CSV table of N, CA and C in Angstrom, one decimal:
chain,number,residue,atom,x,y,z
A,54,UNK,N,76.8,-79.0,-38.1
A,54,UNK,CA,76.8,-80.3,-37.6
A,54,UNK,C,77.9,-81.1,-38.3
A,55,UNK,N,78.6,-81.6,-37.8
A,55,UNK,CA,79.7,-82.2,-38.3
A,55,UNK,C,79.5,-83.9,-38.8
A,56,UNK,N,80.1,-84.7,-39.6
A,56,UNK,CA,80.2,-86.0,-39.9
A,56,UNK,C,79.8,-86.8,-39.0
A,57,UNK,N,80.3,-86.7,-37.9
A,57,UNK,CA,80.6,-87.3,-36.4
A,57,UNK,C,79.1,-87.5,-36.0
A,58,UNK,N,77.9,-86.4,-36.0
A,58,UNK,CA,77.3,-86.0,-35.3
A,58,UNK,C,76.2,-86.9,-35.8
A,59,UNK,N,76.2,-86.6,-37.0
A,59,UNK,CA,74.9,-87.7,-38.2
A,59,UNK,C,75.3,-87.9,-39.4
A,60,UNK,N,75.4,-89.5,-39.8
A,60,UNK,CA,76.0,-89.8,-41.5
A,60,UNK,C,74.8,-89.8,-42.1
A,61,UNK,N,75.3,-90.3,-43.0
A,61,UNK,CA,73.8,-90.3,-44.3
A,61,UNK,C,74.1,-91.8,-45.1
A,62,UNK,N,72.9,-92.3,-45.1
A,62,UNK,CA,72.3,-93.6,-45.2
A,62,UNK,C,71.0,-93.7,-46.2
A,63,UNK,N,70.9,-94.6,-46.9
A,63,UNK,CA,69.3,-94.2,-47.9
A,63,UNK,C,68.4,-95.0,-46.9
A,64,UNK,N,68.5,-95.5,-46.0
A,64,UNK,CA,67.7,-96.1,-45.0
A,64,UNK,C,67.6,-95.7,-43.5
A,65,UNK,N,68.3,-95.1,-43.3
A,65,UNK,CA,69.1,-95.3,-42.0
A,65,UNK,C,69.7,-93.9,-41.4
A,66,UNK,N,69.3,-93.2,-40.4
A,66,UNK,CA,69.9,-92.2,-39.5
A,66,UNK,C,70.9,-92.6,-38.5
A,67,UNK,N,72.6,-92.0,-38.4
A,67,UNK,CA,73.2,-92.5,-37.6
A,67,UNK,C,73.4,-91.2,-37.0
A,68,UNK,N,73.8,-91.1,-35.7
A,68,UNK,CA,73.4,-90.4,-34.8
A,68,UNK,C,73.9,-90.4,-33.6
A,69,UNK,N,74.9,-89.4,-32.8
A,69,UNK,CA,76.1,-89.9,-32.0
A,69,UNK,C,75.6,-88.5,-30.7
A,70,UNK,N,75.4,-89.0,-29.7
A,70,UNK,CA,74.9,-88.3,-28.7
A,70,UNK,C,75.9,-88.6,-27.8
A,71,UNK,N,76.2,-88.0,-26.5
A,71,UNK,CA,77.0,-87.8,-25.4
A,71,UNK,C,77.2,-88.5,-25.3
A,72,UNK,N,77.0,-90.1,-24.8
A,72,UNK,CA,76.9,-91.0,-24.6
A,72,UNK,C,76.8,-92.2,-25.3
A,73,UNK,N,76.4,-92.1,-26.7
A,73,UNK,CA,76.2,-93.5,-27.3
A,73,UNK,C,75.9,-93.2,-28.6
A,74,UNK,N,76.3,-94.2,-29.7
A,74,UNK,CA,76.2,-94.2,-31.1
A,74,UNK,C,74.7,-94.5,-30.9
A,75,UNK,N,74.0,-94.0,-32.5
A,75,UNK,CA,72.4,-94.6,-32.5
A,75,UNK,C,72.1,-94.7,-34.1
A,76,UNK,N,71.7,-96.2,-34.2
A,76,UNK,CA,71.6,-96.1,-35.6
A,76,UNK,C,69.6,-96.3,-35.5
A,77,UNK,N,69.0,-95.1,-36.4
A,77,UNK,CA,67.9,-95.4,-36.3
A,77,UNK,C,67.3,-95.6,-38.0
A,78,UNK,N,66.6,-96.2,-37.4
A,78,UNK,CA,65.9,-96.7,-39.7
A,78,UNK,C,64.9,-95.4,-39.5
A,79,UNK,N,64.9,-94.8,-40.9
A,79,UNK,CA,64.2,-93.5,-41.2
A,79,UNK,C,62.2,-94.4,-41.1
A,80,UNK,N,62.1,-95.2,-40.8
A,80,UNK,CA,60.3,-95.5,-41.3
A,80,UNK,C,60.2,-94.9,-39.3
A,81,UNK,N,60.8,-95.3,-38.8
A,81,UNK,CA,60.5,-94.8,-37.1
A,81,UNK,C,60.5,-93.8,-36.8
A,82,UNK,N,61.0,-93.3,-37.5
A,82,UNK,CA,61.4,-91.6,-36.8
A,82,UNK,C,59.9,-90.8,-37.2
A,83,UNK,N,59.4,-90.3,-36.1
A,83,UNK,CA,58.6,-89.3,-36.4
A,83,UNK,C,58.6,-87.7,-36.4
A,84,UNK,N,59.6,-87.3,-35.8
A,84,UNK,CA,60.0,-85.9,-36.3
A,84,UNK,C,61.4,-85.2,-35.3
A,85,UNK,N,61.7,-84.6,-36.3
A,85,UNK,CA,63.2,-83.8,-35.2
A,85,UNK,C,62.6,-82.4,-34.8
A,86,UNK,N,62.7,-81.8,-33.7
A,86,UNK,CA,62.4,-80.8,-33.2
A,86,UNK,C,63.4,-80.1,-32.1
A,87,UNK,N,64.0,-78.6,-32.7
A,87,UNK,CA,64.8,-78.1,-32.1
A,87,UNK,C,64.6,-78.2,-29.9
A,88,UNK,N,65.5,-78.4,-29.6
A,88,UNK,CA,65.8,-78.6,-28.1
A,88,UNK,C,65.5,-76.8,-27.7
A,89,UNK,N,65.4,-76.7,-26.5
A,89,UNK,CA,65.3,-75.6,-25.5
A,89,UNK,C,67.1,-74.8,-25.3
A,90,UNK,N,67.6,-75.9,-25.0
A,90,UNK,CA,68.7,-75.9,-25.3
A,90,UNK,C,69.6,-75.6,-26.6
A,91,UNK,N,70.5,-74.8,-26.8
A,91,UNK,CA,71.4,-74.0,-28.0
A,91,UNK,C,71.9,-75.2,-28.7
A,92,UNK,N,71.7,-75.1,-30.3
A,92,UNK,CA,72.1,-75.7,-31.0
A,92,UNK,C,72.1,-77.8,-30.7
A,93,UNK,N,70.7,-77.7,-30.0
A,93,UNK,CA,70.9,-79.1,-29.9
A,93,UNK,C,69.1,-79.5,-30.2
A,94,UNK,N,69.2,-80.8,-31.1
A,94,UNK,CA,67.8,-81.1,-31.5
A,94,UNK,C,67.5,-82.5,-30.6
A,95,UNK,N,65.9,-82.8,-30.9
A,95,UNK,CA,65.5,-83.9,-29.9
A,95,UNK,C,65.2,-84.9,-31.2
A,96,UNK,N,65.5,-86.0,-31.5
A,96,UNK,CA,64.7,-87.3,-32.4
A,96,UNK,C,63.9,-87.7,-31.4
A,97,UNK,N,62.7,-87.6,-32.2
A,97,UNK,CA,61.5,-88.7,-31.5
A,97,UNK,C,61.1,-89.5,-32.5
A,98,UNK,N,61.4,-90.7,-32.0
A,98,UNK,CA,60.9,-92.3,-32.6
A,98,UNK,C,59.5,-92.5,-32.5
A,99,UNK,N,58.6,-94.0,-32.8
A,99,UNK,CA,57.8,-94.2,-32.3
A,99,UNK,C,57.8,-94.6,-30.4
A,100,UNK,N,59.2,-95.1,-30.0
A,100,UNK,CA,59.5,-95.5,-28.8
A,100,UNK,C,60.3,-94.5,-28.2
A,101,UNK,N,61.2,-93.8,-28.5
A,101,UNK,CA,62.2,-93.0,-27.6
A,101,UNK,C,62.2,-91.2,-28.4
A,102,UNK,N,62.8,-90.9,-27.3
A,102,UNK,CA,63.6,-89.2,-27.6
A,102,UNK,C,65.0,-89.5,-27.6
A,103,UNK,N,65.9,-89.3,-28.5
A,103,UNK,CA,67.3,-88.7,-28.7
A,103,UNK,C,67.6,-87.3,-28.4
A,104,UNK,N,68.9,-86.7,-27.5
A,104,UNK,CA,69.1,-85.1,-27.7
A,104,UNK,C,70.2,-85.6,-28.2
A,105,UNK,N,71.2,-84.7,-29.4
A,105,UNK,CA,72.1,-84.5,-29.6
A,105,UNK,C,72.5,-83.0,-30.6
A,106,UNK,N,73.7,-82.8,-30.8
A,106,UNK,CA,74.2,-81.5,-31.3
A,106,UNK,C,73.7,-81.6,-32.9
A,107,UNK,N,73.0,-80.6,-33.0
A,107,UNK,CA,73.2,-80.8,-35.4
A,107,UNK,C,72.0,-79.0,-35.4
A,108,UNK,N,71.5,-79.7,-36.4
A,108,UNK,CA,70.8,-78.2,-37.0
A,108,UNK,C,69.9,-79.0,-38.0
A,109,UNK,N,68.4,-78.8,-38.2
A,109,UNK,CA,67.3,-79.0,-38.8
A,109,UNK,C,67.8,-79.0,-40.3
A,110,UNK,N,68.5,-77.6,-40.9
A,110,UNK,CA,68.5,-77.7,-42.1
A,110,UNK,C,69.4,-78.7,-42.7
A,111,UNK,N,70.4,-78.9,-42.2
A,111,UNK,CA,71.2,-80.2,-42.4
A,111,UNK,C,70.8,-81.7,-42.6
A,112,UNK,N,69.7,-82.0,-42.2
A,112,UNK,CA,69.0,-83.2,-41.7
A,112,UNK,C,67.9,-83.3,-43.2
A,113,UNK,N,67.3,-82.2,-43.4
A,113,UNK,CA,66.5,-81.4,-44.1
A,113,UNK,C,67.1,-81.6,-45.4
A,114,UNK,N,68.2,-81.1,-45.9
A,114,UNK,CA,68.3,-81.2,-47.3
A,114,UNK,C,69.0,-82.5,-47.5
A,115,UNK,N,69.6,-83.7,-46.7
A,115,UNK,CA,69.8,-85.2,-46.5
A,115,UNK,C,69.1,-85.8,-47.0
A,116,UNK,N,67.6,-85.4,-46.6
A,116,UNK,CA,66.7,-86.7,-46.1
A,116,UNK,C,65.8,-86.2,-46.7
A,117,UNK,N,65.1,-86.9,-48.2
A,117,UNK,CA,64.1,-86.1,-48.7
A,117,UNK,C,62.8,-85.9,-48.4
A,118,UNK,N,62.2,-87.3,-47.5
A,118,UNK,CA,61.3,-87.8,-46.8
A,118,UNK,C,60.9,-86.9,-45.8
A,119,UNK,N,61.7,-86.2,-45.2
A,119,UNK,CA,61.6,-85.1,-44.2
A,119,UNK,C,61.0,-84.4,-44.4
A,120,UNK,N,59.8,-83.5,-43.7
A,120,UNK,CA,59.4,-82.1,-44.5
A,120,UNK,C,59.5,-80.9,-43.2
A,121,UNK,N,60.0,-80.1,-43.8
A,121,UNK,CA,60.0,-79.0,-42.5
A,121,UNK,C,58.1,-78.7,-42.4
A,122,UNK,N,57.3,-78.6,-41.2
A,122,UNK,CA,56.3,-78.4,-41.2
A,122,UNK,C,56.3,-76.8,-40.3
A,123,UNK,N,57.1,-76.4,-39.6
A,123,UNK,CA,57.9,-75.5,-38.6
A,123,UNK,C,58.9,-75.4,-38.6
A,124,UNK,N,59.4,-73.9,-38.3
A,124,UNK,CA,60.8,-73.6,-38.3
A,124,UNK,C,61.9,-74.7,-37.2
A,125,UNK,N,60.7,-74.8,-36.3
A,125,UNK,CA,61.1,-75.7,-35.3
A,125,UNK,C,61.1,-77.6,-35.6
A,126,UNK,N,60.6,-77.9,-36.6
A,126,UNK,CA,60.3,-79.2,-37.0
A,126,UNK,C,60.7,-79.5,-38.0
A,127,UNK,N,60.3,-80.9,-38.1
A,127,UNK,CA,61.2,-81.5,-39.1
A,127,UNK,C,60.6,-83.1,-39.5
A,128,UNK,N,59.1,-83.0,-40.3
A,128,UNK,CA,58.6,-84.4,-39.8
A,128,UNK,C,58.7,-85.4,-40.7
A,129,UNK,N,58.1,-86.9,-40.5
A,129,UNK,CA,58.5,-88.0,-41.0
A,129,UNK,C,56.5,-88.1,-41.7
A,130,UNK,N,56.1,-87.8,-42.7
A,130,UNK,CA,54.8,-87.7,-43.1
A,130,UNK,C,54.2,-89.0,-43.1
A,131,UNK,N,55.2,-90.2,-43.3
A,131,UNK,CA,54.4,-91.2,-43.5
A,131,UNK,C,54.2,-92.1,-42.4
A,132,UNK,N,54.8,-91.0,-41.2
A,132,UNK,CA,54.0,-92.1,-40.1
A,132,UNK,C,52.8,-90.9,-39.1
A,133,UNK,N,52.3,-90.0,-40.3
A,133,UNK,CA,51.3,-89.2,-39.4
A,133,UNK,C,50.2,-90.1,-39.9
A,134,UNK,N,49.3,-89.7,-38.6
A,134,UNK,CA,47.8,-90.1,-38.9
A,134,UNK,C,47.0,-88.6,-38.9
A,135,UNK,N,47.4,-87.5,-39.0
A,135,UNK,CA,46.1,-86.9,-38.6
A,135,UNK,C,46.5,-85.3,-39.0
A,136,UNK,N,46.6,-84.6,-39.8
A,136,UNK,CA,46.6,-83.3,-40.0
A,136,UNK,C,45.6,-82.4,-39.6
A,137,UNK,N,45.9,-81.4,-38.7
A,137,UNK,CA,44.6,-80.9,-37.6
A,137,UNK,C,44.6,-79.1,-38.3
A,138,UNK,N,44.3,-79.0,-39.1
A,138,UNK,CA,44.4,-77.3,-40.0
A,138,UNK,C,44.1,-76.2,-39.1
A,139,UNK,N,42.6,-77.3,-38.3
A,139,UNK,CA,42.3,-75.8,-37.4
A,139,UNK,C,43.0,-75.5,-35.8
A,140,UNK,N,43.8,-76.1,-35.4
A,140,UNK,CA,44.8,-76.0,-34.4
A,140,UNK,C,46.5,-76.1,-34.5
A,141,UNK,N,46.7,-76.2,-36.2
A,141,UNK,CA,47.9,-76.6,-37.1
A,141,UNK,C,48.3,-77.6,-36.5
A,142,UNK,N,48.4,-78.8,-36.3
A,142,UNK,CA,49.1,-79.9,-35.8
A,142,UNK,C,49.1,-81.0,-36.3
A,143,UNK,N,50.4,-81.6,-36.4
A,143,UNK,CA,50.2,-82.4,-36.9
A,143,UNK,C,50.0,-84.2,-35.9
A,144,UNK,N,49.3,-85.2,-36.1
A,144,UNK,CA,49.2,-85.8,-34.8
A,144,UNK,C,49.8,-87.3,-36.0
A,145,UNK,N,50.6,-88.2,-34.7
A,145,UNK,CA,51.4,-88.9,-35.3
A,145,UNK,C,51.2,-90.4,-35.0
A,146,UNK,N,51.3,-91.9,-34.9
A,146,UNK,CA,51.4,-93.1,-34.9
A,146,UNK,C,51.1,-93.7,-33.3
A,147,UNK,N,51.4,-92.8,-33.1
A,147,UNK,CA,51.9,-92.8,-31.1
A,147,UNK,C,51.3,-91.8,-30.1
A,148,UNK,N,50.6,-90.8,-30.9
A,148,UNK,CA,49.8,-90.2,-30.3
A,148,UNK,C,50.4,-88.6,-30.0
A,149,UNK,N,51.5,-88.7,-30.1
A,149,UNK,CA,52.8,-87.2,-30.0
A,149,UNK,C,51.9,-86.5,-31.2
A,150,UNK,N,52.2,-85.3,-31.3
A,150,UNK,CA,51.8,-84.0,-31.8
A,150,UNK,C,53.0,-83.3,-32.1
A,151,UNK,N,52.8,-82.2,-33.1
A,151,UNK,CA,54.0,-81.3,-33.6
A,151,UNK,C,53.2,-80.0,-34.3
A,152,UNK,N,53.4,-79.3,-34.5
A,152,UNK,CA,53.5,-78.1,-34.8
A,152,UNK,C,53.4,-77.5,-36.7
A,153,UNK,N,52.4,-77.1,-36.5
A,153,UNK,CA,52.3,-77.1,-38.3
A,153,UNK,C,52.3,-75.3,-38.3
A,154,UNK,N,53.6,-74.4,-39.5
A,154,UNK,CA,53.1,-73.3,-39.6
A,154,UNK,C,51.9,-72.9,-40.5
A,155,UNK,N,51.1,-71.9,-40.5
A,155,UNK,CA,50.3,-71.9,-41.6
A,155,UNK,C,50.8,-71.9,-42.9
A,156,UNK,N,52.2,-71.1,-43.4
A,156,UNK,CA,52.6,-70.8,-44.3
A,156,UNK,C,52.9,-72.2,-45.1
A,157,UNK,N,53.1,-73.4,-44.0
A,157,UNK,CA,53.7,-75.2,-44.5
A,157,UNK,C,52.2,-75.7,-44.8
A,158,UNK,N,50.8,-75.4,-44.4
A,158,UNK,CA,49.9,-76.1,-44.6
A,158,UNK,C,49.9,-76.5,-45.9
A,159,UNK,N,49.4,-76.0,-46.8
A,159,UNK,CA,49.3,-76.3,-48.8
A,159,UNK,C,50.6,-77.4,-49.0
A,160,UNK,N,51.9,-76.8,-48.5
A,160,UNK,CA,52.8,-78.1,-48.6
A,160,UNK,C,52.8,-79.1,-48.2
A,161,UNK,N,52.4,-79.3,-47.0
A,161,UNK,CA,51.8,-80.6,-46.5
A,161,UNK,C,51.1,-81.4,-46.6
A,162,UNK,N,49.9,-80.7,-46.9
A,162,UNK,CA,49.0,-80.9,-47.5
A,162,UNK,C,49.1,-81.8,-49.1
A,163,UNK,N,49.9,-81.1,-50.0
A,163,UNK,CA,50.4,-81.7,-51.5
A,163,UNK,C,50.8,-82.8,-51.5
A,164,UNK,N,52.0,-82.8,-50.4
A,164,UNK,CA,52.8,-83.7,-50.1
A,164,UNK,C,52.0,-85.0,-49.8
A,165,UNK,N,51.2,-85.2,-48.7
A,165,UNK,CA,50.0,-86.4,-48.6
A,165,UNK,C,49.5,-86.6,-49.5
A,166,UNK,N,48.8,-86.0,-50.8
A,166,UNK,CA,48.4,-86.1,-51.3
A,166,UNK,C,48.9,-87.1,-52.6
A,167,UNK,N,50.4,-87.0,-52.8
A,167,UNK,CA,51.0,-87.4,-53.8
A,167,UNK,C,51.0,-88.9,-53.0
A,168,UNK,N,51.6,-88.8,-52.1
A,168,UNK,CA,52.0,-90.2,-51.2
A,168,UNK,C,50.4,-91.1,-50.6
């Protein structure tokens, strides 16, 4: 993922998609999750979806607030309401869902715990 694609901010995700610059504040984002589509991720806010070009791990070792929950995910903990162990999911502010591995449970778990 290049410069261009996402800067780094202590507040703030910038974020440059086909069409349009996007600056979003990290408290809204509720999780990045790889696209269907090659090498491109989705941001979901409390209000919108972003697609653009980058890679999880990149985003990931930026942003410490982040926690990989799935190879596929990438979430914002403190806007979940609901950790679901027995269907692994995580359920979020807005009512969206994501994907918890088993092997991330105890980490996620810790992680709420401290916060």
């Amino acid at each position: 993922m290049s410069n261009q694609n996402i800067k780094d901010s202590s507040d703030m995700i910038f974020i440059s998609t086909k069409f349009k610059d996007i600056c979003v504040p990290l408290d809204e984002i509720l999780y990045f999750e790889t696209s269907p589509q090659p090498h491109r991720l989705i941001l979901t806010t409390s209000t919108n979806k972003f697609e653009f070009y980058g890679r999880l791990s990149e985003i990931e070792e930026k942003y410490d607030q982040l926690i990989r929950s799935h190879k596929s995910f990438l979430v914002n903990l403190s806007n979940a309401i609901e950790l679901n162990k027995s269907n692994l999911s995580i359920k979020f502010i807005n009512g969206c869902e994501c994907y918890v591995s088993r092997r991330k449970i105890k980490k996620i778990q810790s992680f709420i715990s401290r916060n």
